mmCIF file of C-alpha atoms in Angstrom:
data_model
loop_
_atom_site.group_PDB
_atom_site.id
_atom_site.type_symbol
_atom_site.label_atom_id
_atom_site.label_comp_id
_atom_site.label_asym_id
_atom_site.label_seq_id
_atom_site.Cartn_x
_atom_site.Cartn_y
_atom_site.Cartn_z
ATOM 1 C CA UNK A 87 -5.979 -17.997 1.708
ATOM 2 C CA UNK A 88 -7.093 -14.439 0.588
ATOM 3 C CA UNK A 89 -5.902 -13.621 -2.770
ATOM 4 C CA UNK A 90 -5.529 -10.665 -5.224
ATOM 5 C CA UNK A 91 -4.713 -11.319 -8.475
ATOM 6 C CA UNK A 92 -2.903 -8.945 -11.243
ATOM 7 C CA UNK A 93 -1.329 -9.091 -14.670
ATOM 8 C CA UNK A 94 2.109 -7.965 -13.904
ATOM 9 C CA UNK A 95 2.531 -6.640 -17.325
ATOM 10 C CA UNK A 96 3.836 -5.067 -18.828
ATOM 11 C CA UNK A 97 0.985 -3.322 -20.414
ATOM 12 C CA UNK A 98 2.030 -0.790 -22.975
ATOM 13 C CA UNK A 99 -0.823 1.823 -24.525
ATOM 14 C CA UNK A 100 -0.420 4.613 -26.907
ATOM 15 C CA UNK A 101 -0.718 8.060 -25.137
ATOM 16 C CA UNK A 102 -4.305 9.581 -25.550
ATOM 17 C CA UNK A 103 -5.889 6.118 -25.538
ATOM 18 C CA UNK A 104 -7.953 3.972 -22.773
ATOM 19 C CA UNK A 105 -5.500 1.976 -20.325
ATOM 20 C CA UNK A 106 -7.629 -0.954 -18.786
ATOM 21 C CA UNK A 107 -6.319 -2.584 -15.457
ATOM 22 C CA UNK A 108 -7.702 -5.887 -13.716
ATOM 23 C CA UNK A 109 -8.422 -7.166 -10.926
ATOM 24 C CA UNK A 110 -9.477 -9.902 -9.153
ATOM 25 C CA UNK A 111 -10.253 -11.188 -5.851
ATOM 26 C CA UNK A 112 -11.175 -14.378 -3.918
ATOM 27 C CA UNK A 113 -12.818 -13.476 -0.683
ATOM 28 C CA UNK A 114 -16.427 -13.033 -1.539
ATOM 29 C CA UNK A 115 -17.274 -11.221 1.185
ATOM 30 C CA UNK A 116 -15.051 -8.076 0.699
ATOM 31 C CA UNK A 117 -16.918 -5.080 0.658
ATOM 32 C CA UNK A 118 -14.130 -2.581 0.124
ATOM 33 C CA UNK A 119 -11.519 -1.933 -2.941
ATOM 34 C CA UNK A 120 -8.682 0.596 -3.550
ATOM 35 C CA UNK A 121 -6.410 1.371 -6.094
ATOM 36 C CA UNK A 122 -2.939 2.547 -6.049
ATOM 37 C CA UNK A 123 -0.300 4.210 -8.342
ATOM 38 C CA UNK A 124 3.237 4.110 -7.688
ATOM 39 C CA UNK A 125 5.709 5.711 -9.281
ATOM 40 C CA UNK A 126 9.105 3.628 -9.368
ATOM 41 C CA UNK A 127 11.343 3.915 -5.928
ATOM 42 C CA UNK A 128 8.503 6.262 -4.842
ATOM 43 C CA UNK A 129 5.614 5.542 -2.467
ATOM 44 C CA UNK A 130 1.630 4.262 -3.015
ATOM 45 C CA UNK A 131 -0.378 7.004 -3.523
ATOM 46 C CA UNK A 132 -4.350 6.410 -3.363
ATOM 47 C CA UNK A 133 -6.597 6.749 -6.787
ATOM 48 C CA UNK A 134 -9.231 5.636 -6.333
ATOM 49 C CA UNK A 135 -11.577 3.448 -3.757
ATOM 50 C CA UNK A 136 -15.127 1.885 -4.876
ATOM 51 C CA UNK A 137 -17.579 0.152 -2.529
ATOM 52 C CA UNK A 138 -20.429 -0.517 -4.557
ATOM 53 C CA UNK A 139 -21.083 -2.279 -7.574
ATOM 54 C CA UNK A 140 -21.043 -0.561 -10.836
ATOM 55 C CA UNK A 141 -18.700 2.298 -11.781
ATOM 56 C CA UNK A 142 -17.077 5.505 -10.195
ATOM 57 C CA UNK A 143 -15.498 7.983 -12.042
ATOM 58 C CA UNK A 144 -13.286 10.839 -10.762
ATOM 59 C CA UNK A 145 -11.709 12.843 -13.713
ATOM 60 C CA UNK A 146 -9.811 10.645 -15.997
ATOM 61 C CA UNK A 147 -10.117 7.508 -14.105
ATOM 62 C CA UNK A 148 -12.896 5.193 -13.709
ATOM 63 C CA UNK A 149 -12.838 1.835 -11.108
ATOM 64 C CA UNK A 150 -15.422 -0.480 -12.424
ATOM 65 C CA UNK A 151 -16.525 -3.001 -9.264
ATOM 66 C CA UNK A 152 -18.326 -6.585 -10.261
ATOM 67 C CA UNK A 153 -19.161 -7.944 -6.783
ATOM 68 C CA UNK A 154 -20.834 -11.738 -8.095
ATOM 69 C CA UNK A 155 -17.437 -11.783 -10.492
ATOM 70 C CA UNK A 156 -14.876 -11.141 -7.642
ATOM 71 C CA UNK A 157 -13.350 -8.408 -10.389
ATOM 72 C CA UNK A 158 -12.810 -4.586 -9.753
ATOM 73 C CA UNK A 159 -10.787 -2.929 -12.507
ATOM 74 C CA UNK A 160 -9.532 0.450 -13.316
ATOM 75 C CA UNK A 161 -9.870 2.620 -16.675
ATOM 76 C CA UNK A 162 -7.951 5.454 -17.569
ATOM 77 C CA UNK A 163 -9.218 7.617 -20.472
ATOM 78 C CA UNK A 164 -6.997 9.767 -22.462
ATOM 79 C CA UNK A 165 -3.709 8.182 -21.316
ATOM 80 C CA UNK A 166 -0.820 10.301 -20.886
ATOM 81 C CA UNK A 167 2.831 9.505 -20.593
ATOM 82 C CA UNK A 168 2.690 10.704 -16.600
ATOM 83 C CA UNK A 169 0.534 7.947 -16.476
ATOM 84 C CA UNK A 170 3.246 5.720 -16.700
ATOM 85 C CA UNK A 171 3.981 3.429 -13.215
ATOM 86 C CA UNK A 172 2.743 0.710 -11.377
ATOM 87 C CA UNK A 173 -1.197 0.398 -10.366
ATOM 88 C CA UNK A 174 -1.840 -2.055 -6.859
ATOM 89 C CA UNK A 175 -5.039 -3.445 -6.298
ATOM 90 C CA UNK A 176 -5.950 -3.658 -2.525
ATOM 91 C CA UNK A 177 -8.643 -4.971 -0.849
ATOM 92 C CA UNK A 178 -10.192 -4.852 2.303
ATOM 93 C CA UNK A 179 -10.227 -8.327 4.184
ATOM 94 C CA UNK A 180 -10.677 -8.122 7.726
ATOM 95 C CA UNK A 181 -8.828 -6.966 11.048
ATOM 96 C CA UNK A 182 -7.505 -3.383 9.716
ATOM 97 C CA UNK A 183 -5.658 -5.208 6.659
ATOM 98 C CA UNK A 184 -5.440 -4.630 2.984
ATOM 99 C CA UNK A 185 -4.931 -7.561 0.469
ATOM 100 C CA UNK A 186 -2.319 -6.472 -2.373
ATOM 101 C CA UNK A 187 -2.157 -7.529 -5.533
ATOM 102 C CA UNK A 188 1.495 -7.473 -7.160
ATOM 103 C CA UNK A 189 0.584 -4.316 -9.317
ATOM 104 C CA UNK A 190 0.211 -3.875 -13.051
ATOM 105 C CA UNK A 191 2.952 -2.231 -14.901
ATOM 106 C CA UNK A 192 1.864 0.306 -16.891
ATOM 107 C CA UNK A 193 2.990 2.185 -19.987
ATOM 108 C CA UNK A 194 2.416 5.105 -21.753
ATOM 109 C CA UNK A 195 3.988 5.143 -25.547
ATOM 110 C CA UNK A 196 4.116 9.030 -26.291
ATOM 111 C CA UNK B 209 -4.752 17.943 6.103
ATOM 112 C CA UNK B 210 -2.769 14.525 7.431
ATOM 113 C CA UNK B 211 0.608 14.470 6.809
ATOM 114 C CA UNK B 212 2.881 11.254 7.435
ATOM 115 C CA UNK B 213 6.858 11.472 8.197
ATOM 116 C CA UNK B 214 9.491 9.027 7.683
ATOM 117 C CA UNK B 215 12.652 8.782 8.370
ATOM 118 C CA UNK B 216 15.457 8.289 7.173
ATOM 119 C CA UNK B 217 14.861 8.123 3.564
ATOM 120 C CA UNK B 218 18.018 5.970 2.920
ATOM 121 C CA UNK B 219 19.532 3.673 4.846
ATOM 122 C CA UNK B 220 22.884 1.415 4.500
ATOM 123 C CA UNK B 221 23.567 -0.717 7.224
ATOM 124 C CA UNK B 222 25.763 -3.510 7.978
ATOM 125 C CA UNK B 223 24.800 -7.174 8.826
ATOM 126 C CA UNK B 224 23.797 -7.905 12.076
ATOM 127 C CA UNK B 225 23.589 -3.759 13.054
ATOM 128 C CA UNK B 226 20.433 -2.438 14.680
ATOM 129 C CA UNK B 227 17.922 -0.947 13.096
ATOM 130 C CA UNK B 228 15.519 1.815 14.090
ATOM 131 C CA UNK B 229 12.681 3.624 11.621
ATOM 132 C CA UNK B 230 10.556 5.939 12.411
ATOM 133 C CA UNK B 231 7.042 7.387 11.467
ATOM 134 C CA UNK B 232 4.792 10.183 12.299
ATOM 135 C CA UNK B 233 1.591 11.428 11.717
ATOM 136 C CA UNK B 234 -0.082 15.099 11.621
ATOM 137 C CA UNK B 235 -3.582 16.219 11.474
ATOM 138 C CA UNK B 236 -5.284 13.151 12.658
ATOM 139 C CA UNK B 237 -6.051 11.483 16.195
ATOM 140 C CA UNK B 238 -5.912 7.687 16.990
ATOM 141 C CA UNK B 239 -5.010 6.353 13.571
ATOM 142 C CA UNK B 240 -4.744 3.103 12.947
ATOM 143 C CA UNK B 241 -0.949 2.460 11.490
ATOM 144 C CA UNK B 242 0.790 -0.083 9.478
ATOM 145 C CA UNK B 243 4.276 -0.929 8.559
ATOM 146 C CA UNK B 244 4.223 -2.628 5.187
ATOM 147 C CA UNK B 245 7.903 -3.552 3.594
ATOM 148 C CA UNK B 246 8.024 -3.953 -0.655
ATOM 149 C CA UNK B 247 11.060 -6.276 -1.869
ATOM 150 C CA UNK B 248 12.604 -4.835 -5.662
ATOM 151 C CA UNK B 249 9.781 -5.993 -8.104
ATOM 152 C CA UNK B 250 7.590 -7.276 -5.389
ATOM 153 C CA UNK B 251 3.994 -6.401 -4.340
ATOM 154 C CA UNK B 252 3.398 -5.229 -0.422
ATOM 155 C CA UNK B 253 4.292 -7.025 2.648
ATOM 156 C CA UNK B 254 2.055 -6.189 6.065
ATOM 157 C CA UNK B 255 4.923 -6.540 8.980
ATOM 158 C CA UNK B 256 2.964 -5.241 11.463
ATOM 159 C CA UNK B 257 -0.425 -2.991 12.498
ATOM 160 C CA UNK B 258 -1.491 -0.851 15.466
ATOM 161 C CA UNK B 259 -4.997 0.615 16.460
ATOM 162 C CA UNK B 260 -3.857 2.367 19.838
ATOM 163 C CA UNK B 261 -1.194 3.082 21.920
ATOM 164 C CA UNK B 262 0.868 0.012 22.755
ATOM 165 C CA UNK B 263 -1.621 -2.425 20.741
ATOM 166 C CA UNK B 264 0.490 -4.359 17.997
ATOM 167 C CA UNK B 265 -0.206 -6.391 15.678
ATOM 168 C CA UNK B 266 1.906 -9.178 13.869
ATOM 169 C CA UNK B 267 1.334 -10.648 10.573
ATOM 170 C CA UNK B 268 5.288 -11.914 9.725
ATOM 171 C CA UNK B 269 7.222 -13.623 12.064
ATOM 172 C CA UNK B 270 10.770 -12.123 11.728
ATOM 173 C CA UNK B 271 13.595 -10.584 13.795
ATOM 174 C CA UNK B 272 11.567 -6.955 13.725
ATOM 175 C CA UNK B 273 9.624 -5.571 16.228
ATOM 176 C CA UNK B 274 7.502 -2.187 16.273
ATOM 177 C CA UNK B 275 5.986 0.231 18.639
ATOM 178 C CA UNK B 276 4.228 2.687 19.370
ATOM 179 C CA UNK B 277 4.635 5.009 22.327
ATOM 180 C CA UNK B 278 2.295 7.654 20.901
ATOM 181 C CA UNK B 279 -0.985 8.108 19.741
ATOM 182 C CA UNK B 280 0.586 9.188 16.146
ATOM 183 C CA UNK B 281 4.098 7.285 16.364
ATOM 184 C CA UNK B 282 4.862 4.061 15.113
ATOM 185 C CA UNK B 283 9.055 2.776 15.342
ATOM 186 C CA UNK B 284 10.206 -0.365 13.459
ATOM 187 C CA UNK B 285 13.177 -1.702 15.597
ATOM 188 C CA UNK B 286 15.581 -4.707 15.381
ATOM 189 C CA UNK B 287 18.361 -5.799 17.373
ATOM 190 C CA UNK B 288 20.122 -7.693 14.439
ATOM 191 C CA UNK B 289 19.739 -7.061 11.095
ATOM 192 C CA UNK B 290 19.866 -9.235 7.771
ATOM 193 C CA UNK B 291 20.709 -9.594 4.335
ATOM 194 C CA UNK B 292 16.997 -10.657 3.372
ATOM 195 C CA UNK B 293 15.991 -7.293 5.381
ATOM 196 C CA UNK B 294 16.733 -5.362 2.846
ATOM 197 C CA UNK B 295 13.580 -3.369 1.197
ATOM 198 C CA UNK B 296 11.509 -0.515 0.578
ATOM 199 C CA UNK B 297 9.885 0.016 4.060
ATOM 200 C CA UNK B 298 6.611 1.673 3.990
ATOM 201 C CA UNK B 299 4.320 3.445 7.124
ATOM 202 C CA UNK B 300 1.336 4.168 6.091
ATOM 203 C CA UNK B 301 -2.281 5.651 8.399
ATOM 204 C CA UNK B 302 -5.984 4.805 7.838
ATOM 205 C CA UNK B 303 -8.705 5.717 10.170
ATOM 206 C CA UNK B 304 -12.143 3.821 11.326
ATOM 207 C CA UNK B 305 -12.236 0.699 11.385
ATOM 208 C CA UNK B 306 -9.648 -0.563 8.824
ATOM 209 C CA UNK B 307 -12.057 -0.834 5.577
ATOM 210 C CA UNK B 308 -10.937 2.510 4.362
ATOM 211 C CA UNK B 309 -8.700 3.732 2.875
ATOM 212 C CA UNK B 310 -4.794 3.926 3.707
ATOM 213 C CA UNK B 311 -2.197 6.454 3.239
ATOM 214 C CA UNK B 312 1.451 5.892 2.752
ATOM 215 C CA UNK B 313 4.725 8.098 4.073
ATOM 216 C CA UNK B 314 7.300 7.970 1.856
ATOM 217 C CA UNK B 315 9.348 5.324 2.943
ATOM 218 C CA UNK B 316 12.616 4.618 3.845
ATOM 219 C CA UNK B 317 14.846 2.517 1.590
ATOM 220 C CA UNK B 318 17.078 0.138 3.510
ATOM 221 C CA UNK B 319 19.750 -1.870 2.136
ATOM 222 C CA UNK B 320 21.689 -4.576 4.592
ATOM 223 C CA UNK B 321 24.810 -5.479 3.351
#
């Protein structure tokens, strides 16, 4: 069975420091990987996705994707309290469907 | 841009009651669209998907049932609800051919009592 595994946390950083989420995966053929904040009793909202190996940044966030390690993670620089929430690792698997991870609770100590 | 609609937000319904929820999407033709449902504390649950008119998909054998009568409508439906119904129900739209991205409404909160 497909799998996506998180730390459920919680994981508590001090603001203006580097938050590091993980990820891993057991389908070694996925080729696609997202990740998710959500805010609690609010919806997913998209961060960031990464298809190739290596890293992608956008802004404050960088996913990090190691295809021969099954691991994809997610750094966020400069950590601020509105950083605070839950962070879902999806990825792709086949037939139009995601594979979630439980999410990472995350946070931010002001 | 795409916009996605849900409704309602809340929900409080009775045991055995039917149940309808409903989603919509703007800005966007022949989406692929997915009804996920998130238990308190829990990570996401695919219920069901569609790529087209009238196509559904299954993933959870249950007492719901979806469709979709238009191109950017999806409906969750049941006939009889439950206590173990209760959730966070989430619609969410991707386009292609399902390795990208998806995008979530913003849910409707149900609780059967």
């Amino acid at each position: 069975q497909k799998e996506v595994e998180q730390n459920s946390g919680p994981l508590s950083v001090p603001e203006g420091a580097i938050a590091s989420l993980n990820c891993t995966y057991s389908d070694r053929v996925s080729q696609s990987f997202f990740w998710y904040r959500q805010y609690s009793g609010k919806s997913p909202e998209l961060i960031m996705s990464i298809y190739s190996n290596g890293d992608k940044e956008d802004g404050r966030f960088t996913a990090q994707l190691n295809k021969a390690s099954q691991y994809v993670s997610l750094l966020i620089r400069d950590s601020q309290p509105s950083d605070s929430a839950t962070y879902l690792c999806a990825v792709y698997a086949s037939n139009y469907q995601l594979i979630w991870g439980a999410g990472t609770k995350l946070i931010i100590k002001p | 841009s795409q916009t996605i609609h849900q409704w309602p937000a809340t929900l409080v319904q009775p045991v055995g009651s039917p149940l309808s929820l409903e989603c919509t999407v703007e800005g966007t033709s022949n989406p692929n669209l997915y009804w996920y449902r998130q238990a308190a504390g829990r990570g996401l649950q695919l219920l069901f998907y569609s790529v087209g008119i009238g196509q559904i998909s299954s993933e959870v054998p249950q007492n719901l049932s979806a469709s979709r009568p238009q191109d950017r409508q999806f409906i969750l439906s049941s006939k009889k609800l439950l206590l173990s119904d209760s959730g966070f129900y989430l619609c969410a739209w991707s386009v292609g051919t399902g390795d990208n991205e998806q995008f979530f409404g913003p849910g409707t909160r149900l609780t059967v009592l």
